[in-house]
GROMACS .gro file of C-alpha atoms in nm:
model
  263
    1UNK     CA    1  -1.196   2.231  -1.092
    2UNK     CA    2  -0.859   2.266  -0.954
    3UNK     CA    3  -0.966   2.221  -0.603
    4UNK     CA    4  -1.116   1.898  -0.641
    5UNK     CA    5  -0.774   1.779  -0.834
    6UNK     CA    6  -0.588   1.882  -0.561
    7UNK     CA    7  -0.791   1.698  -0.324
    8UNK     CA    8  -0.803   1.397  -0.511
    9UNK     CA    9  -0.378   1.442  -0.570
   10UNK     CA   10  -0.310   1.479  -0.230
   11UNK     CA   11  -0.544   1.199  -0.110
   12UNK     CA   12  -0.413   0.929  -0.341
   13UNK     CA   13  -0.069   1.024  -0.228
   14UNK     CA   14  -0.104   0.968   0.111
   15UNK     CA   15  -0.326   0.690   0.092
   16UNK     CA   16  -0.025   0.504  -0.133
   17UNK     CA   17   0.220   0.648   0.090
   18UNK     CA   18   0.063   0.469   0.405
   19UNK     CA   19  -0.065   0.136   0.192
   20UNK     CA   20   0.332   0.085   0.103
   21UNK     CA   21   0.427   0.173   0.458
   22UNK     CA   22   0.206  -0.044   0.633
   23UNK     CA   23   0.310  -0.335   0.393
   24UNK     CA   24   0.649  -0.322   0.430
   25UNK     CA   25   0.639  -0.282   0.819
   26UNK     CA   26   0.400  -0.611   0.776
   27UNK     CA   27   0.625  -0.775   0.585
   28UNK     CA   28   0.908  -0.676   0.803
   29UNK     CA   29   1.182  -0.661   0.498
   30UNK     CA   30   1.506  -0.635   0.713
   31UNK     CA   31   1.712  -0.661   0.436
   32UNK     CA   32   1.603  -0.364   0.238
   33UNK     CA   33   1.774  -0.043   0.414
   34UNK     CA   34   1.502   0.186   0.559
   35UNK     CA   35   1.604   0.481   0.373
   36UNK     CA   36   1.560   0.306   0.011
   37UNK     CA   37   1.229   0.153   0.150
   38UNK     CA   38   1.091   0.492   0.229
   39UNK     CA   39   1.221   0.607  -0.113
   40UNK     CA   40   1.053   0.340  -0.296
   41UNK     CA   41   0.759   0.366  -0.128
   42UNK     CA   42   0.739   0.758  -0.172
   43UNK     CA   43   0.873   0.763  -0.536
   44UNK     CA   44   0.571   0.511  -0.597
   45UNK     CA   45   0.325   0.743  -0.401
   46UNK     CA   46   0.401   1.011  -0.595
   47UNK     CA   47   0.320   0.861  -0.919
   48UNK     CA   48  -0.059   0.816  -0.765
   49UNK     CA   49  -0.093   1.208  -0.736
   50UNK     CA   50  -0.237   1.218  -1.104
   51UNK     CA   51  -0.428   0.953  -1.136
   52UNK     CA   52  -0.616   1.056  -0.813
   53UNK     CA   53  -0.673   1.425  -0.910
   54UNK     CA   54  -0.831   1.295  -1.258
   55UNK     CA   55  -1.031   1.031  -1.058
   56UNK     CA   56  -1.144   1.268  -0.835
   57UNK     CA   57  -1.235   1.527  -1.059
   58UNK     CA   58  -1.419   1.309  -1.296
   59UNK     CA   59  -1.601   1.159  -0.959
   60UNK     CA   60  -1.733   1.520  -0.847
   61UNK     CA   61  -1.823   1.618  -1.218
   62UNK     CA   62  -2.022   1.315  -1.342
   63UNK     CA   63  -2.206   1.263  -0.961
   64UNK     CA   64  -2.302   1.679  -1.034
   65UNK     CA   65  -2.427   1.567  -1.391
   66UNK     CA   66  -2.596   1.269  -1.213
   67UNK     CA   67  -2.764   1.482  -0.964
   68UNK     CA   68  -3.147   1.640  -1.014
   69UNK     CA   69  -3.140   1.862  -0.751
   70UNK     CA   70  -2.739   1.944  -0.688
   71UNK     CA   71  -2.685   1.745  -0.409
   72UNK     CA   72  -2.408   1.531  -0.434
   73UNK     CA   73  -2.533   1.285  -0.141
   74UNK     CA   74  -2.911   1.225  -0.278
   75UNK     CA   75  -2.744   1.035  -0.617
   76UNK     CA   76  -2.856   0.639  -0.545
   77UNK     CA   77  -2.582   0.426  -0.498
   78UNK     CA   78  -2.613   0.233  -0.828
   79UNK     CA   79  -2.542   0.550  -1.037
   80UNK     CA   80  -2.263   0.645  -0.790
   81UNK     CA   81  -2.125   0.381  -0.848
   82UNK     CA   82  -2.112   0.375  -1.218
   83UNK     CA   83  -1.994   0.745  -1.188
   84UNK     CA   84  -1.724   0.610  -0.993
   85UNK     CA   85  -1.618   0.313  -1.213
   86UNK     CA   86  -1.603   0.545  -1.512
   87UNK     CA   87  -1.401   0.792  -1.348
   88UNK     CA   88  -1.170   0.567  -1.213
   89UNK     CA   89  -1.099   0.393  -1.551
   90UNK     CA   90  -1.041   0.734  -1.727
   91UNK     CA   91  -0.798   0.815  -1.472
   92UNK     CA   92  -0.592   0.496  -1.493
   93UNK     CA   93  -0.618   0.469  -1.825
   94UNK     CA   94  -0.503   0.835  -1.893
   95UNK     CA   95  -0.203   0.755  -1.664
   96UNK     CA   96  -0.101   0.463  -1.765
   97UNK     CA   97  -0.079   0.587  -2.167
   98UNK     CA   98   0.154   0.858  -2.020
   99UNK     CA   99   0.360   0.590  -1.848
  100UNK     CA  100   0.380   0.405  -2.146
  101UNK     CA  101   0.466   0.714  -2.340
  102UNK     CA  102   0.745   0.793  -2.160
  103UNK     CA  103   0.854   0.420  -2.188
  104UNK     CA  104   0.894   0.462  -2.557
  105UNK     CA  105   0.992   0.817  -2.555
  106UNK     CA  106   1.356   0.676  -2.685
  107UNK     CA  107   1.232   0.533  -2.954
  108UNK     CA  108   1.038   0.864  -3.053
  109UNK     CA  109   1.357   1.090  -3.040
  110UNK     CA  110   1.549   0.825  -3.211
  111UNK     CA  111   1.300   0.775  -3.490
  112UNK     CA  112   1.309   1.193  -3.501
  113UNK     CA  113   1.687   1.157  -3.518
  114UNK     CA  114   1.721   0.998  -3.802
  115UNK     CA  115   1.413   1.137  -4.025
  116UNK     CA  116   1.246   0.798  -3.965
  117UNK     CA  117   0.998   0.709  -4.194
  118UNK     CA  118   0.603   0.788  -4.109
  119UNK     CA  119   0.554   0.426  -4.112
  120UNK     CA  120   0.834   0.427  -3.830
  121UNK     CA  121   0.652   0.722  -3.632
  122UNK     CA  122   0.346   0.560  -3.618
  123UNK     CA  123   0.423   0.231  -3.560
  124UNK     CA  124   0.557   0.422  -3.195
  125UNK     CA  125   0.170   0.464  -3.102
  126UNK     CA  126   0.087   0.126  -3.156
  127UNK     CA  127   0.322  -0.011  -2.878
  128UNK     CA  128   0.206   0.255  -2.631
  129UNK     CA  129  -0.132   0.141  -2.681
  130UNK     CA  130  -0.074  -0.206  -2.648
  131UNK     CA  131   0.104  -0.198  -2.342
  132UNK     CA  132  -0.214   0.000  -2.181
  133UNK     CA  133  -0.463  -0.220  -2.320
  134UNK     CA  134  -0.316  -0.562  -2.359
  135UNK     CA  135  -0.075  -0.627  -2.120
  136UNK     CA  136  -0.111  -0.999  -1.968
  137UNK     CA  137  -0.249  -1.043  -1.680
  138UNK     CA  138  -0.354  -1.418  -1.665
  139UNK     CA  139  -0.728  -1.396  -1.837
  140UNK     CA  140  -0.637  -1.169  -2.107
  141UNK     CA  141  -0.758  -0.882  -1.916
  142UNK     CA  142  -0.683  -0.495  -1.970
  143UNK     CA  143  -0.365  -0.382  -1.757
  144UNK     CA  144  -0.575  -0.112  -1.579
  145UNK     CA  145  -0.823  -0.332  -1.500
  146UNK     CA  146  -0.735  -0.444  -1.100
  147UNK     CA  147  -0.723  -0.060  -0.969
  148UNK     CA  148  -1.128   0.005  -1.142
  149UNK     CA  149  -1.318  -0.209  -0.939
  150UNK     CA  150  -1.156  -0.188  -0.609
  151UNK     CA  151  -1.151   0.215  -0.670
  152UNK     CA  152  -1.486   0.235  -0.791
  153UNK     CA  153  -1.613   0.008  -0.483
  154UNK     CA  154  -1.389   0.231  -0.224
  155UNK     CA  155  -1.532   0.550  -0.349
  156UNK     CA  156  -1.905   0.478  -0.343
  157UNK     CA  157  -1.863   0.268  -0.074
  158UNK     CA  158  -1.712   0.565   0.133
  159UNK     CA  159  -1.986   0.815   0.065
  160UNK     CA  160  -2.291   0.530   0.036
  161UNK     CA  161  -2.171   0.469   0.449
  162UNK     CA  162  -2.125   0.868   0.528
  163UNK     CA  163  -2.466   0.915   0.427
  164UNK     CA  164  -2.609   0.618   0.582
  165UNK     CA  165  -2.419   0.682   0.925
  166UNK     CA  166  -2.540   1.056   0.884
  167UNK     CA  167  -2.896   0.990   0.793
  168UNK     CA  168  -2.869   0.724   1.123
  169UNK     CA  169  -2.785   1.103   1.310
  170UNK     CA  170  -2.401   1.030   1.364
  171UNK     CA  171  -2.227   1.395   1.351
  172UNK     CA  172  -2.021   1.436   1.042
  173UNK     CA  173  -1.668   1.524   1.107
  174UNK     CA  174  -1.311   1.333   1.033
  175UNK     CA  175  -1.408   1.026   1.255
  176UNK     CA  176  -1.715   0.943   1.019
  177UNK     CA  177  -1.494   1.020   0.722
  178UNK     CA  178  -1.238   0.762   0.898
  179UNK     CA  179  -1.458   0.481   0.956
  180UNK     CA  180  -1.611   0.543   0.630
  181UNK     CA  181  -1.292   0.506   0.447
  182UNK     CA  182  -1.196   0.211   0.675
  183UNK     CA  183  -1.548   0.000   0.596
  184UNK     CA  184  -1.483   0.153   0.225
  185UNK     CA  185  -1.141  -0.011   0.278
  186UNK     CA  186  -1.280  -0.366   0.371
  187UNK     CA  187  -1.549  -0.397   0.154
  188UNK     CA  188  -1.346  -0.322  -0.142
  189UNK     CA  189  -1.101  -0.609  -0.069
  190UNK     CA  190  -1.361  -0.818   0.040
  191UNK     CA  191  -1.512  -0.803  -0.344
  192UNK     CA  192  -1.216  -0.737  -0.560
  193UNK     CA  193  -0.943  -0.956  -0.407
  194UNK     CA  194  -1.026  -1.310  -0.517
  195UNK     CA  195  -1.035  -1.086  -0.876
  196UNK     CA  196  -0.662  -1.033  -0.841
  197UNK     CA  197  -0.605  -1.376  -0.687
  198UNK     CA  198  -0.802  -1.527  -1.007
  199UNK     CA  199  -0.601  -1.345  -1.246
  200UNK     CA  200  -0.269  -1.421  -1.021
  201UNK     CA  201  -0.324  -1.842  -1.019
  202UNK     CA  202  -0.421  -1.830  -1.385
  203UNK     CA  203  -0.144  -1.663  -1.541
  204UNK     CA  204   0.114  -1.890  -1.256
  205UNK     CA  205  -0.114  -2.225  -1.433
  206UNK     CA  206  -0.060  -2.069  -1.789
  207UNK     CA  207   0.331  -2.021  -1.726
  208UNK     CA  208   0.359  -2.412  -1.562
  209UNK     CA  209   0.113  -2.617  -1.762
  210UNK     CA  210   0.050  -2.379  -2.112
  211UNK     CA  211  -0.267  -2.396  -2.080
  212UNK     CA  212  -0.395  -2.153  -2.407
  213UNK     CA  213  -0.719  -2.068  -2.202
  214UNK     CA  214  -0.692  -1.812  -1.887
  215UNK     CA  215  -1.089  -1.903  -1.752
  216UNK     CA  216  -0.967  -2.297  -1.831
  217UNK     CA  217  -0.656  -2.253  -1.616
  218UNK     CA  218  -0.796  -2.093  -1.324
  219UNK     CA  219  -1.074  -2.371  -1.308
  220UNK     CA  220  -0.761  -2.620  -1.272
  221UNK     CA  221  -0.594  -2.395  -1.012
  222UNK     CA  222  -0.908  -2.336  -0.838
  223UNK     CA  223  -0.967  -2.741  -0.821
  224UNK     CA  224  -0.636  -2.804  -0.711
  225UNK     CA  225  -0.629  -2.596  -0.474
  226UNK     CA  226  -0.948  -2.544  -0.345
  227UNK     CA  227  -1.185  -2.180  -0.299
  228UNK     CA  228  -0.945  -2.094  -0.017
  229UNK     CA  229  -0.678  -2.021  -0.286
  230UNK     CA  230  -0.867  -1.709  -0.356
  231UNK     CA  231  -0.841  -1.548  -0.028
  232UNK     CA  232  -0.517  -1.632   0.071
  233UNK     CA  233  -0.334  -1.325   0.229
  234UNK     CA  234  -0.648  -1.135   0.265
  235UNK     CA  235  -0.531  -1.017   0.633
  236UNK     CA  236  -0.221  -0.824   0.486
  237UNK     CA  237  -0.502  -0.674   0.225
  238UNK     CA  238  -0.720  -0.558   0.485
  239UNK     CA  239  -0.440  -0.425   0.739
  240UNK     CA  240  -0.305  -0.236   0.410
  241UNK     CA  241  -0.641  -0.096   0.241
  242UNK     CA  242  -0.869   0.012   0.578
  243UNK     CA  243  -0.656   0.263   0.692
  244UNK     CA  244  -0.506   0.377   0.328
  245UNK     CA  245  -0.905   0.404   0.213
  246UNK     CA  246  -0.946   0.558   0.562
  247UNK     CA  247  -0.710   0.853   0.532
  248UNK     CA  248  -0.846   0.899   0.130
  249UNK     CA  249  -1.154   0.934   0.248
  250UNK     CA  250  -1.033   1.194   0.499
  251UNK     CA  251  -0.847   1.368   0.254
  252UNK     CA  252  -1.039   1.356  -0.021
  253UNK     CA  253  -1.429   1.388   0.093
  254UNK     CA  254  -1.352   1.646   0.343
  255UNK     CA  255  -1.153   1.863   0.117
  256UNK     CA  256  -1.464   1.842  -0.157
  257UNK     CA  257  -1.698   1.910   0.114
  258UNK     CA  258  -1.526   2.172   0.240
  259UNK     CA  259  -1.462   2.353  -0.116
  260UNK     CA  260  -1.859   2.253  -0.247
  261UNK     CA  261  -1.950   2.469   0.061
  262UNK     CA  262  -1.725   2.718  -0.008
  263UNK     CA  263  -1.877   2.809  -0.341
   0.00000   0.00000   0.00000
């Protein structure tokens, strides 16, 4: 449905909007002017907006396909969260094959130019594909992959907490969706993050020692290094992701609620 689009738009939005603002005010870049921050920040926001609406409406429509009696809130949190992990790869994979599109959209209208060959016009697809699928990332792992997990976790984490905090008799309402998204927030980087620092010290290994093997070189860069390595910068994760996660979940669950009870 269109509502639950919007919701999920509107939500990833903000919640990029206030990740990127909260990192740069962390990071306290002087040197960038203010007015080109913001831009940045919002120009990147703004390319969230469909990848949440798809996320979101593929959330809502597999968790109603998941559900016996039509309650959203009664699926069990193992099948929520394979409805989430689902949705949130067919969302970031949809929107990353239209970034990549338009990143060999040249080629296209020069290859339609100049009557290319078919060979020519479909060797176009192949690079689009590629780039979504294959691009490096240290073990070898799909581009999209970073943004599934830590979505998939944030979502079901969000509602598993609602309905646990609800069921415990707290009063629904936006500070429950808050603190949902806020725990939602933590949790996620708590599990995914030493997943992006993994991928991060074994493609920086690869580049310095070329090692052939990504699992190989993170071993060495793990035993250099020590377990630590993993969870360094952590804080600036958490500070960015519990109040991002925090206003999705206000966002997004309350809009959903709100149209689901509507209808």
């Amino acid at each position: 449905k269109w509502q639950t689009a919007m919701a999920g738009g509107f939500a990833a939005l903000g919640a990029r909007f206030l990740a990127g603002s909260v990192e740069q005010l962390l990071k306290a870049d002087l040197q960038t002017p203010k007015l080109r921050a913001v831009s940045s920040t919002m120009a990147a926001a703004t390319r969230m907006f469909p990848t949440g609406a798809i996320c979101c409406t593929c959330y809502v429509n597999l968790l109603s396909l998941a559900s016996t009696d039509g309650d959203l809130d009664s699926v069990r949190p193992a099948v929520r969260l394979g409805c989430s992990a689902t949705a949130a790869m067919a969302a970031s994979a949809s929107t990353q094959l239209l970034d990549a599109g338009r990143t060999h959209l040249s080629a296209a209208r020069v290859a339609l130019r100049t009557i290319a060959s078919p060979q020519m016009l479909c060797g176009i697809g192949g690079p689009i594909l590629k780039s979504v699928l294959c691009r490096p990332m240290g073990l070898g792992l799909p581009a999209f992959l970073p943004f599934v997990p830590v979505t998939a976790i944030e979502m079901c984490a969000i509602d598993v907490v609602k309905k646990a905090s609800t069921d415990a008799g707290c009063a629904p309402g936006p500070g429950l969706l808050l603190f949902s998204g806020a725990v939602a927030g933590a949790v996620s980087q708590t599990l995914a993050f030493p997943l992006g620092a993994a991928c991060r010290l074994a493609s920086v290994k690869q580049l310095t020692s070329g090692e052939a093997s990504g699992i190989r070189a993170l071993g060495t860069a793990v035993a250099a290094r020590g377990p630590g390595a993993l969870f360094n910068g952590i804080s600036l994760a958490y500070a960015r992701s519990m109040p991002a996660v925090g206003l999705n979940s206000l966002v997004r669950v309350g809009l959903v609620s709100n149209f689901i009870s509507c209808c």
